[in-house]
């Protein structure tokens, strides 16, 4: 039986991987465990370990790591706590494989743990790249250099890893496992979802817009203005705005305070955090997503809805034709909304295909995780000077 350990530290990353985790847990050939840390254990960010427990997934350890100080050093200190606290736990468990996903600091920790403890690793969503200059990009690439194998979404990501000097036999293009949840998650009535998020009466009458805005270093002094402008522009167009919480990156405190102010409006509901079933069903009922969440880049195309990406975050990533990139000024967002709601754009959405896949990637991932000879990938003797291009 293959022992597989996954690291998870935040709701967004857990939701991307949840279908893979569920499939691994239900497989008789796999002993699957989760090491849970970070925002999952913080009441300020929804204490989302409860969602993991509701999913029935086995937890090897709960490691409190999050320093919620809203500073650049807090992220690094959080990562250092995860590294120090996890070493003995993982050594004692002796997994055959460690898996992790994305570009946050914990994936770099996971890759270091595997490299130094001699445990093969699988990195999901490697090879992606945004042109925003955010630290997440080099963290993702550094993780790829340490990881044993790569489970990537598209051929472009494979090519980028090859350019980084990774060998072709380590890279597996499977599509985005983030899309599988739209295929397998049971439908919930909209009224149920709105009730769960304590939506205002206006939400039951107006078209819904999802607005999620995360802090980014280069825009931390204007992020609150961008979020205010986006809310105003959406309300002007008659939407009821469903506001989600920002992530734990520096700058989140000011944005969270702003959410409380914006939620005073009758046309705005701040839901903070929702369970995966509730969020997916809300997403399926909205007419539009705005902000700078990767959900607009990766997932909105599956639902054939417009995505207005505001500011620098996510720029440069492959996306569907449904994505409109906008500045954060009110005039910019208003102009993007005019395009997104135009008859021409609406007609284009009818035949839109998501470049990241069709929602059937988790099965391919699990088959590989069960059968690949990961011990053969542990050593990385390849010389980048002679890498395949």
Tab-separated table of C-alpha atoms in Angstrom:
chain	number	residue	atom	x	y	z
A	1	UNK	CA	0.000	0.000	0.000
A	2	UNK	CA	1.336	3.421	-0.972
A	3	UNK	CA	1.416	6.026	1.820
A	4	UNK	CA	0.693	9.510	0.491
A	5	UNK	CA	0.838	12.674	2.582
A	6	UNK	CA	-0.575	15.985	1.333
A	7	UNK	CA	0.187	19.404	2.794
A	8	UNK	CA	-2.608	21.970	2.965
A	9	UNK	CA	-2.588	25.399	4.595
A	10	UNK	CA	-5.422	27.482	3.119
A	11	UNK	CA	-8.994	26.998	1.877
A	12	UNK	CA	-8.331	28.106	-1.704
A	13	UNK	CA	-5.596	25.541	-2.283
A	14	UNK	CA	-7.525	22.797	-0.475
A	15	UNK	CA	-10.564	23.377	-2.683
A	16	UNK	CA	-8.433	23.133	-5.825
A	17	UNK	CA	-7.156	19.714	-4.730
A	18	UNK	CA	-10.188	18.370	-2.872
A	19	UNK	CA	-11.320	15.945	-5.579
A	20	UNK	CA	-7.836	14.402	-5.785
A	21	UNK	CA	-7.745	14.032	-2.013
A	22	UNK	CA	-11.179	12.409	-1.898
A	23	UNK	CA	-10.249	9.934	-4.624
A	24	UNK	CA	-7.001	8.998	-2.867
A	25	UNK	CA	-8.773	8.504	0.455
A	26	UNK	CA	-11.379	6.198	-1.076
A	27	UNK	CA	-8.795	4.036	-2.863
A	28	UNK	CA	-7.978	0.740	-1.146
A	29	UNK	CA	-4.438	0.788	-2.558
A	30	UNK	CA	-3.565	4.068	-0.860
A	31	UNK	CA	-3.096	5.172	2.738
A	32	UNK	CA	-3.799	8.901	2.517
A	33	UNK	CA	-3.224	11.552	5.187
A	34	UNK	CA	-3.259	15.361	5.392
A	35	UNK	CA	-0.920	17.631	7.304
A	36	UNK	CA	-3.054	20.717	8.032
A	37	UNK	CA	-1.571	24.094	8.915
A	38	UNK	CA	-1.777	27.856	8.351
A	39	UNK	CA	-5.056	29.642	7.737
A	40	UNK	CA	-7.024	26.393	8.135
A	41	UNK	CA	-6.484	26.664	11.897
A	42	UNK	CA	-7.220	30.388	12.208
A	43	UNK	CA	-10.671	31.654	13.291
A	44	UNK	CA	-9.876	34.905	11.443
A	45	UNK	CA	-9.870	32.978	8.170
A	46	UNK	CA	-12.867	30.762	8.795
A	47	UNK	CA	-11.238	27.894	10.756
A	48	UNK	CA	-11.570	25.859	7.567
A	49	UNK	CA	-10.143	22.689	9.078
A	50	UNK	CA	-13.808	22.076	9.902
A	51	UNK	CA	-14.502	21.710	6.165
A	52	UNK	CA	-11.736	19.124	5.879
A	53	UNK	CA	-13.245	17.157	8.753
A	54	UNK	CA	-16.712	17.379	7.202
A	55	UNK	CA	-15.232	15.884	4.037
A	56	UNK	CA	-14.137	12.927	6.138
A	57	UNK	CA	-10.476	13.129	5.154
A	58	UNK	CA	-7.933	11.673	7.616
A	59	UNK	CA	-5.636	14.228	9.257
A	60	UNK	CA	-2.173	13.132	10.291
A	61	UNK	CA	-1.413	16.323	12.208
A	62	UNK	CA	-2.693	19.839	12.858
A	63	UNK	CA	0.236	22.264	12.966
A	64	UNK	CA	-0.492	25.824	14.084
A	65	UNK	CA	1.796	28.045	12.037
A	66	UNK	CA	0.023	31.233	10.967
A	67	UNK	CA	1.461	34.482	12.302
A	68	UNK	CA	-1.337	36.879	11.430
A	69	UNK	CA	0.700	40.085	11.657
A	70	UNK	CA	-0.110	41.535	8.223
A	71	UNK	CA	3.579	41.998	7.417
A	72	UNK	CA	6.064	40.640	4.899
A	73	UNK	CA	8.110	39.004	7.660
A	74	UNK	CA	5.025	37.199	9.004
A	75	UNK	CA	4.807	35.036	5.882
A	76	UNK	CA	8.427	34.000	6.245
A	77	UNK	CA	8.049	33.281	9.960
A	78	UNK	CA	4.937	31.217	9.224
A	79	UNK	CA	6.933	29.160	6.721
A	80	UNK	CA	9.748	28.651	9.203
A	81	UNK	CA	7.318	27.359	11.840
A	82	UNK	CA	5.847	24.900	9.331
A	83	UNK	CA	9.301	23.638	8.396
A	84	UNK	CA	10.506	23.187	11.951
A	85	UNK	CA	7.285	21.676	13.267
A	86	UNK	CA	6.780	19.215	10.395
A	87	UNK	CA	10.169	17.514	10.159
A	88	UNK	CA	9.725	14.993	12.967
A	89	UNK	CA	6.056	14.404	12.124
A	90	UNK	CA	6.915	13.462	8.559
A	91	UNK	CA	9.973	11.433	9.550
A	92	UNK	CA	7.835	9.404	11.941
A	93	UNK	CA	5.069	8.819	9.401
A	94	UNK	CA	7.498	7.795	6.609
A	95	UNK	CA	5.281	8.548	3.595
A	96	UNK	CA	6.141	7.168	0.183
A	97	UNK	CA	5.143	10.466	-1.416
A	98	UNK	CA	4.449	14.069	-0.395
A	99	UNK	CA	2.117	16.172	-2.541
A	100	UNK	CA	1.475	19.925	-2.471
A	101	UNK	CA	-0.098	22.475	-4.783
A	102	UNK	CA	0.405	26.026	-5.955
A	103	UNK	CA	2.764	28.849	-5.166
A	104	UNK	CA	2.466	29.832	-1.525
A	105	UNK	CA	5.336	29.547	0.929
A	106	UNK	CA	4.214	26.154	2.257
A	107	UNK	CA	4.876	24.427	-1.087
A	108	UNK	CA	8.503	25.496	-0.906
A	109	UNK	CA	8.616	24.025	2.591
A	110	UNK	CA	7.056	20.799	1.313
A	111	UNK	CA	9.625	20.515	-1.451
A	112	UNK	CA	12.466	21.109	1.015
A	113	UNK	CA	11.100	18.469	3.373
A	114	UNK	CA	10.977	15.909	0.584
A	115	UNK	CA	14.419	16.789	-0.747
A	116	UNK	CA	16.256	16.628	2.562
A	117	UNK	CA	14.335	13.707	4.048
A	118	UNK	CA	14.682	11.628	0.887
A	119	UNK	CA	10.956	11.418	0.131
A	120	UNK	CA	9.637	11.821	-3.446
A	121	UNK	CA	7.331	14.759	-4.031
A	122	UNK	CA	4.646	15.752	-6.531
A	123	UNK	CA	3.996	19.447	-7.188
A	124	UNK	CA	0.643	20.439	-8.697
A	125	UNK	CA	0.204	23.647	-10.730
A	126	UNK	CA	3.905	24.127	-11.411
A	127	UNK	CA	5.102	25.884	-14.558
A	128	UNK	CA	2.492	28.628	-14.332
A	129	UNK	CA	3.620	32.249	-14.345
A	130	UNK	CA	2.095	35.691	-13.892
A	131	UNK	CA	3.705	38.948	-15.003
A	132	UNK	CA	2.842	40.814	-11.793
A	133	UNK	CA	6.261	40.406	-10.156
A	134	UNK	CA	4.693	38.893	-7.044
A	135	UNK	CA	6.934	36.678	-4.882
A	136	UNK	CA	4.616	33.725	-5.567
A	137	UNK	CA	6.124	33.320	-9.043
A	138	UNK	CA	9.747	32.635	-8.001
A	139	UNK	CA	8.438	30.562	-5.079
A	140	UNK	CA	6.533	28.388	-7.562
A	141	UNK	CA	9.585	28.005	-9.802
A	142	UNK	CA	11.951	27.332	-6.892
A	143	UNK	CA	9.560	24.647	-5.689
A	144	UNK	CA	9.640	23.070	-9.139
A	145	UNK	CA	13.422	22.820	-9.001
A	146	UNK	CA	13.178	20.955	-5.693
A	147	UNK	CA	10.172	18.770	-6.564
A	148	UNK	CA	10.564	15.228	-7.886
A	149	UNK	CA	7.603	15.318	-10.285
A	150	UNK	CA	5.249	17.896	-11.753
A	151	UNK	CA	1.500	17.609	-12.390
A	152	UNK	CA	0.763	20.551	-14.667
A	153	UNK	CA	-2.413	21.910	-16.222
A	154	UNK	CA	-1.419	22.789	-19.784
A	155	UNK	CA	1.379	22.344	-22.323
A	156	UNK	CA	2.583	25.919	-21.786
A	157	UNK	CA	3.394	25.048	-18.180
A	158	UNK	CA	5.290	21.974	-19.328
A	159	UNK	CA	7.353	24.098	-21.701
A	160	UNK	CA	8.202	26.553	-18.939
A	161	UNK	CA	9.434	23.728	-16.707
A	162	UNK	CA	11.571	22.419	-19.541
A	163	UNK	CA	13.109	25.885	-19.852
A	164	UNK	CA	13.855	25.739	-16.126
A	165	UNK	CA	15.894	22.618	-16.779
A	166	UNK	CA	13.399	19.976	-15.652
A	167	UNK	CA	13.437	16.671	-17.534
A	168	UNK	CA	10.457	15.822	-19.717
A	169	UNK	CA	9.929	12.457	-18.015
A	170	UNK	CA	9.159	14.217	-14.709
A	171	UNK	CA	6.331	16.344	-16.149
A	172	UNK	CA	2.728	15.153	-16.582
A	173	UNK	CA	0.130	17.315	-18.326
A	174	UNK	CA	-3.255	16.395	-16.841
A	175	UNK	CA	-5.410	19.530	-17.116
A	176	UNK	CA	-6.467	21.502	-14.060
A	177	UNK	CA	-7.830	19.417	-11.195
A	178	UNK	CA	-9.478	22.642	-9.967
A	179	UNK	CA	-12.241	22.166	-12.541
A	180	UNK	CA	-13.389	18.729	-11.404
A	181	UNK	CA	-15.457	20.157	-8.587
A	182	UNK	CA	-17.914	21.652	-11.067
A	183	UNK	CA	-18.598	18.178	-12.438
A	184	UNK	CA	-18.971	16.245	-9.175
A	185	UNK	CA	-20.355	18.736	-6.636
A	186	UNK	CA	-24.116	18.306	-6.045
A	187	UNK	CA	-26.330	21.239	-6.968
A	188	UNK	CA	-27.868	23.322	-4.194
A	189	UNK	CA	-30.839	25.687	-4.570
A	190	UNK	CA	-29.747	29.310	-4.826
A	191	UNK	CA	-32.016	30.201	-1.895
A	192	UNK	CA	-30.120	27.689	0.255
A	193	UNK	CA	-26.767	29.252	-0.653
A	194	UNK	CA	-28.006	32.800	-0.094
A	195	UNK	CA	-29.406	31.754	3.256
A	196	UNK	CA	-26.107	30.178	4.292
A	197	UNK	CA	-24.270	33.423	3.543
A	198	UNK	CA	-26.913	35.586	5.269
A	199	UNK	CA	-27.493	37.483	2.043
A	200	UNK	CA	-29.387	40.786	2.017
A	201	UNK	CA	-32.941	40.826	0.541
A	202	UNK	CA	-31.578	42.613	-2.545
A	203	UNK	CA	-29.628	39.444	-3.436
A	204	UNK	CA	-32.864	37.550	-4.043
A	205	UNK	CA	-33.979	40.074	-6.658
A	206	UNK	CA	-30.835	41.237	-8.484
A	207	UNK	CA	-28.228	39.483	-10.663
A	208	UNK	CA	-25.246	38.378	-8.571
A	209	UNK	CA	-21.615	39.365	-9.004
A	210	UNK	CA	-18.767	37.652	-7.159
A	211	UNK	CA	-15.982	40.014	-6.013
A	212	UNK	CA	-12.748	38.642	-4.539
A	213	UNK	CA	-9.701	40.875	-4.165
A	214	UNK	CA	-6.393	39.773	-2.662
A	215	UNK	CA	-3.551	42.063	-1.542
A	216	UNK	CA	-0.390	42.337	-3.614
A	217	UNK	CA	2.803	44.166	-2.606
A	218	UNK	CA	2.947	46.508	-5.598
A	219	UNK	CA	-0.639	47.667	-5.009
A	220	UNK	CA	-0.950	47.549	-1.229
A	221	UNK	CA	-1.432	51.324	-1.016
A	222	UNK	CA	-4.280	51.358	-3.547
A	223	UNK	CA	-5.941	47.959	-3.018
A	224	UNK	CA	-8.677	49.445	-0.836
A	225	UNK	CA	-9.451	51.996	-3.573
A	226	UNK	CA	-9.618	49.267	-6.230
A	227	UNK	CA	-11.996	47.183	-4.112
A	228	UNK	CA	-14.191	50.221	-3.387
A	229	UNK	CA	-14.258	51.176	-7.063
A	230	UNK	CA	-15.156	47.647	-8.146
A	231	UNK	CA	-18.012	47.502	-5.662
A	232	UNK	CA	-19.362	50.877	-6.784
A	233	UNK	CA	-19.174	49.980	-10.488
A	234	UNK	CA	-20.986	46.679	-9.959
A	235	UNK	CA	-23.719	48.268	-7.838
A	236	UNK	CA	-24.207	50.944	-10.501
A	237	UNK	CA	-24.929	48.176	-13.006
A	238	UNK	CA	-27.614	46.705	-10.778
A	239	UNK	CA	-25.669	43.750	-9.370
A	240	UNK	CA	-25.823	42.418	-5.864
A	241	UNK	CA	-22.167	42.111	-4.867
A	242	UNK	CA	-21.052	38.964	-3.015
A	243	UNK	CA	-17.787	39.846	-1.272
A	244	UNK	CA	-15.262	37.187	-0.286
A	245	UNK	CA	-12.372	37.566	2.158
A	246	UNK	CA	-8.797	38.217	1.015
A	247	UNK	CA	-6.022	35.713	1.637
A	248	UNK	CA	-3.409	35.966	4.406
A	249	UNK	CA	-0.855	37.998	2.421
A	250	UNK	CA	0.393	41.354	3.802
A	251	UNK	CA	-2.281	44.004	3.366
A	252	UNK	CA	-5.208	41.756	4.276
A	253	UNK	CA	-6.046	43.639	7.497
A	254	UNK	CA	-6.978	46.855	5.687
A	255	UNK	CA	-9.025	44.973	3.106
A	256	UNK	CA	-10.877	43.044	5.799
A	257	UNK	CA	-11.765	46.301	7.548
A	258	UNK	CA	-13.049	47.657	4.235
A	259	UNK	CA	-15.263	44.595	3.766
A	260	UNK	CA	-17.096	45.513	6.958
A	261	UNK	CA	-17.737	49.020	5.616
A	262	UNK	CA	-18.860	47.871	2.180
A	263	UNK	CA	-21.196	45.311	3.738
A	264	UNK	CA	-23.267	48.145	5.210
A	265	UNK	CA	-24.788	48.714	1.765
A	266	UNK	CA	-28.052	46.935	0.929
A	267	UNK	CA	-26.591	45.879	-2.431
A	268	UNK	CA	-23.600	44.114	-0.846
A	269	UNK	CA	-23.283	40.878	1.141
A	270	UNK	CA	-19.940	39.992	2.691
A	271	UNK	CA	-19.898	36.213	3.013
A	272	UNK	CA	-16.277	36.019	4.240
A	273	UNK	CA	-15.823	32.247	3.884
A	274	UNK	CA	-18.119	29.566	2.525
A	275	UNK	CA	-17.795	25.802	2.487
A	276	UNK	CA	-16.743	24.304	-0.828
A	277	UNK	CA	-20.289	23.130	-1.788
A	278	UNK	CA	-21.749	26.529	-0.959
A	279	UNK	CA	-19.033	28.472	-2.780
A	280	UNK	CA	-19.212	26.308	-5.897
A	281	UNK	CA	-22.968	26.686	-6.069
A	282	UNK	CA	-22.719	30.443	-5.521
A	283	UNK	CA	-20.117	30.599	-8.301
A	284	UNK	CA	-22.466	28.691	-10.614
A	285	UNK	CA	-25.261	31.205	-9.992
A	286	UNK	CA	-23.359	34.473	-10.432
A	287	UNK	CA	-23.474	36.433	-13.675
A	288	UNK	CA	-19.916	37.722	-13.382
A	289	UNK	CA	-16.742	37.520	-11.299
A	290	UNK	CA	-14.471	40.495	-10.620
A	291	UNK	CA	-11.348	41.176	-8.577
A	292	UNK	CA	-8.006	39.423	-8.890
A	293	UNK	CA	-8.636	35.840	-7.776
A	294	UNK	CA	-7.257	32.954	-9.822
A	295	UNK	CA	-10.854	31.694	-9.955
A	296	UNK	CA	-11.462	34.251	-12.687
A	297	UNK	CA	-8.492	32.988	-14.691
A	298	UNK	CA	-8.855	29.237	-14.146
A	299	UNK	CA	-12.482	28.471	-13.447
A	300	UNK	CA	-14.846	31.159	-14.745
A	301	UNK	CA	-14.458	29.938	-18.332
A	302	UNK	CA	-15.993	26.597	-17.373
A	303	UNK	CA	-19.102	28.473	-16.244
A	304	UNK	CA	-19.048	30.689	-19.359
A	305	UNK	CA	-19.207	33.930	-17.382
A	306	UNK	CA	-17.197	37.165	-17.737
A	307	UNK	CA	-14.199	37.674	-15.460
A	308	UNK	CA	-12.882	41.191	-14.889
A	309	UNK	CA	-9.365	41.001	-13.466
A	310	UNK	CA	-8.508	44.252	-11.700
A	311	UNK	CA	-4.947	45.444	-11.188
A	312	UNK	CA	-1.638	43.649	-11.686
A	313	UNK	CA	-2.274	40.280	-10.054
A	314	UNK	CA	-2.769	37.381	-12.540
A	315	UNK	CA	-1.564	39.355	-15.579
A	316	UNK	CA	0.421	37.299	-18.063
A	317	UNK	CA	-1.268	33.988	-17.283
A	318	UNK	CA	-2.997	32.020	-20.006
A	319	UNK	CA	-6.736	32.634	-19.844
A	320	UNK	CA	-9.927	32.274	-21.830
A	321	UNK	CA	-11.520	35.001	-23.907
A	322	UNK	CA	-13.936	35.640	-21.052
A	323	UNK	CA	-11.214	37.431	-19.047
A	324	UNK	CA	-10.913	41.212	-19.293
A	325	UNK	CA	-7.913	42.892	-17.672
A	326	UNK	CA	-8.672	46.270	-16.140
A	327	UNK	CA	-6.946	48.985	-14.181
A	328	UNK	CA	-8.286	49.792	-10.746
A	329	UNK	CA	-9.657	53.253	-11.477
A	330	UNK	CA	-13.429	53.559	-11.477
A	331	UNK	CA	-13.453	54.576	-15.147
A	332	UNK	CA	-11.408	51.493	-16.089
A	333	UNK	CA	-13.739	49.107	-14.281
A	334	UNK	CA	-16.818	50.779	-15.742
A	335	UNK	CA	-15.363	50.387	-19.244
A	336	UNK	CA	-14.587	46.693	-18.654
A	337	UNK	CA	-18.136	46.147	-17.415
A	338	UNK	CA	-19.572	47.721	-20.560
A	339	UNK	CA	-17.639	45.216	-22.666
A	340	UNK	CA	-18.453	42.248	-20.412
A	341	UNK	CA	-22.187	42.951	-20.562
A	342	UNK	CA	-22.339	43.763	-24.275
A	343	UNK	CA	-24.359	41.520	-26.648
A	344	UNK	CA	-21.205	40.667	-28.629
A	345	UNK	CA	-19.342	39.480	-25.537
A	346	UNK	CA	-22.372	37.558	-24.290
A	347	UNK	CA	-22.650	35.767	-27.635
A	348	UNK	CA	-18.949	34.852	-27.575
A	349	UNK	CA	-19.374	33.224	-24.159
A	350	UNK	CA	-21.850	30.694	-25.534
A	351	UNK	CA	-19.112	28.793	-27.387
A	352	UNK	CA	-16.297	29.434	-24.909
A	353	UNK	CA	-14.018	26.535	-23.970
A	354	UNK	CA	-11.808	26.514	-20.912
A	355	UNK	CA	-8.126	26.147	-21.962
A	356	UNK	CA	-7.399	24.430	-18.624
A	357	UNK	CA	-9.505	21.339	-19.225
A	358	UNK	CA	-12.922	19.741	-19.014
A	359	UNK	CA	-13.248	18.824	-15.341
A	360	UNK	CA	-11.961	15.245	-15.578
A	361	UNK	CA	-8.349	15.662	-14.458
A	362	UNK	CA	-8.466	14.224	-10.941
A	363	UNK	CA	-8.842	10.656	-12.209
A	364	UNK	CA	-5.731	11.019	-14.364
A	365	UNK	CA	-3.828	12.500	-11.434
A	366	UNK	CA	-4.807	9.733	-9.027
A	367	UNK	CA	-3.919	6.988	-11.497
A	368	UNK	CA	-0.427	8.465	-11.802
A	369	UNK	CA	-0.051	9.024	-8.056
A	370	UNK	CA	-0.891	5.350	-7.487
A	371	UNK	CA	1.304	3.829	-10.177
A	372	UNK	CA	4.338	5.976	-10.970
A	373	UNK	CA	7.667	4.616	-9.655
A	374	UNK	CA	8.333	7.743	-7.585
A	375	UNK	CA	11.535	6.380	-6.023
A	376	UNK	CA	13.089	6.565	-9.489
A	377	UNK	CA	12.396	10.317	-9.582
A	378	UNK	CA	13.897	11.135	-6.185
A	379	UNK	CA	17.458	11.846	-7.321
A	380	UNK	CA	17.837	14.763	-9.728
A	381	UNK	CA	21.203	14.315	-11.452
A	382	UNK	CA	20.136	16.153	-14.614
A	383	UNK	CA	22.361	19.029	-15.698
A	384	UNK	CA	20.250	22.071	-16.759
A	385	UNK	CA	22.964	22.849	-19.288
A	386	UNK	CA	21.878	19.793	-21.235
A	387	UNK	CA	18.158	19.924	-20.503
A	388	UNK	CA	15.506	19.084	-23.082
A	389	UNK	CA	13.967	22.165	-24.696
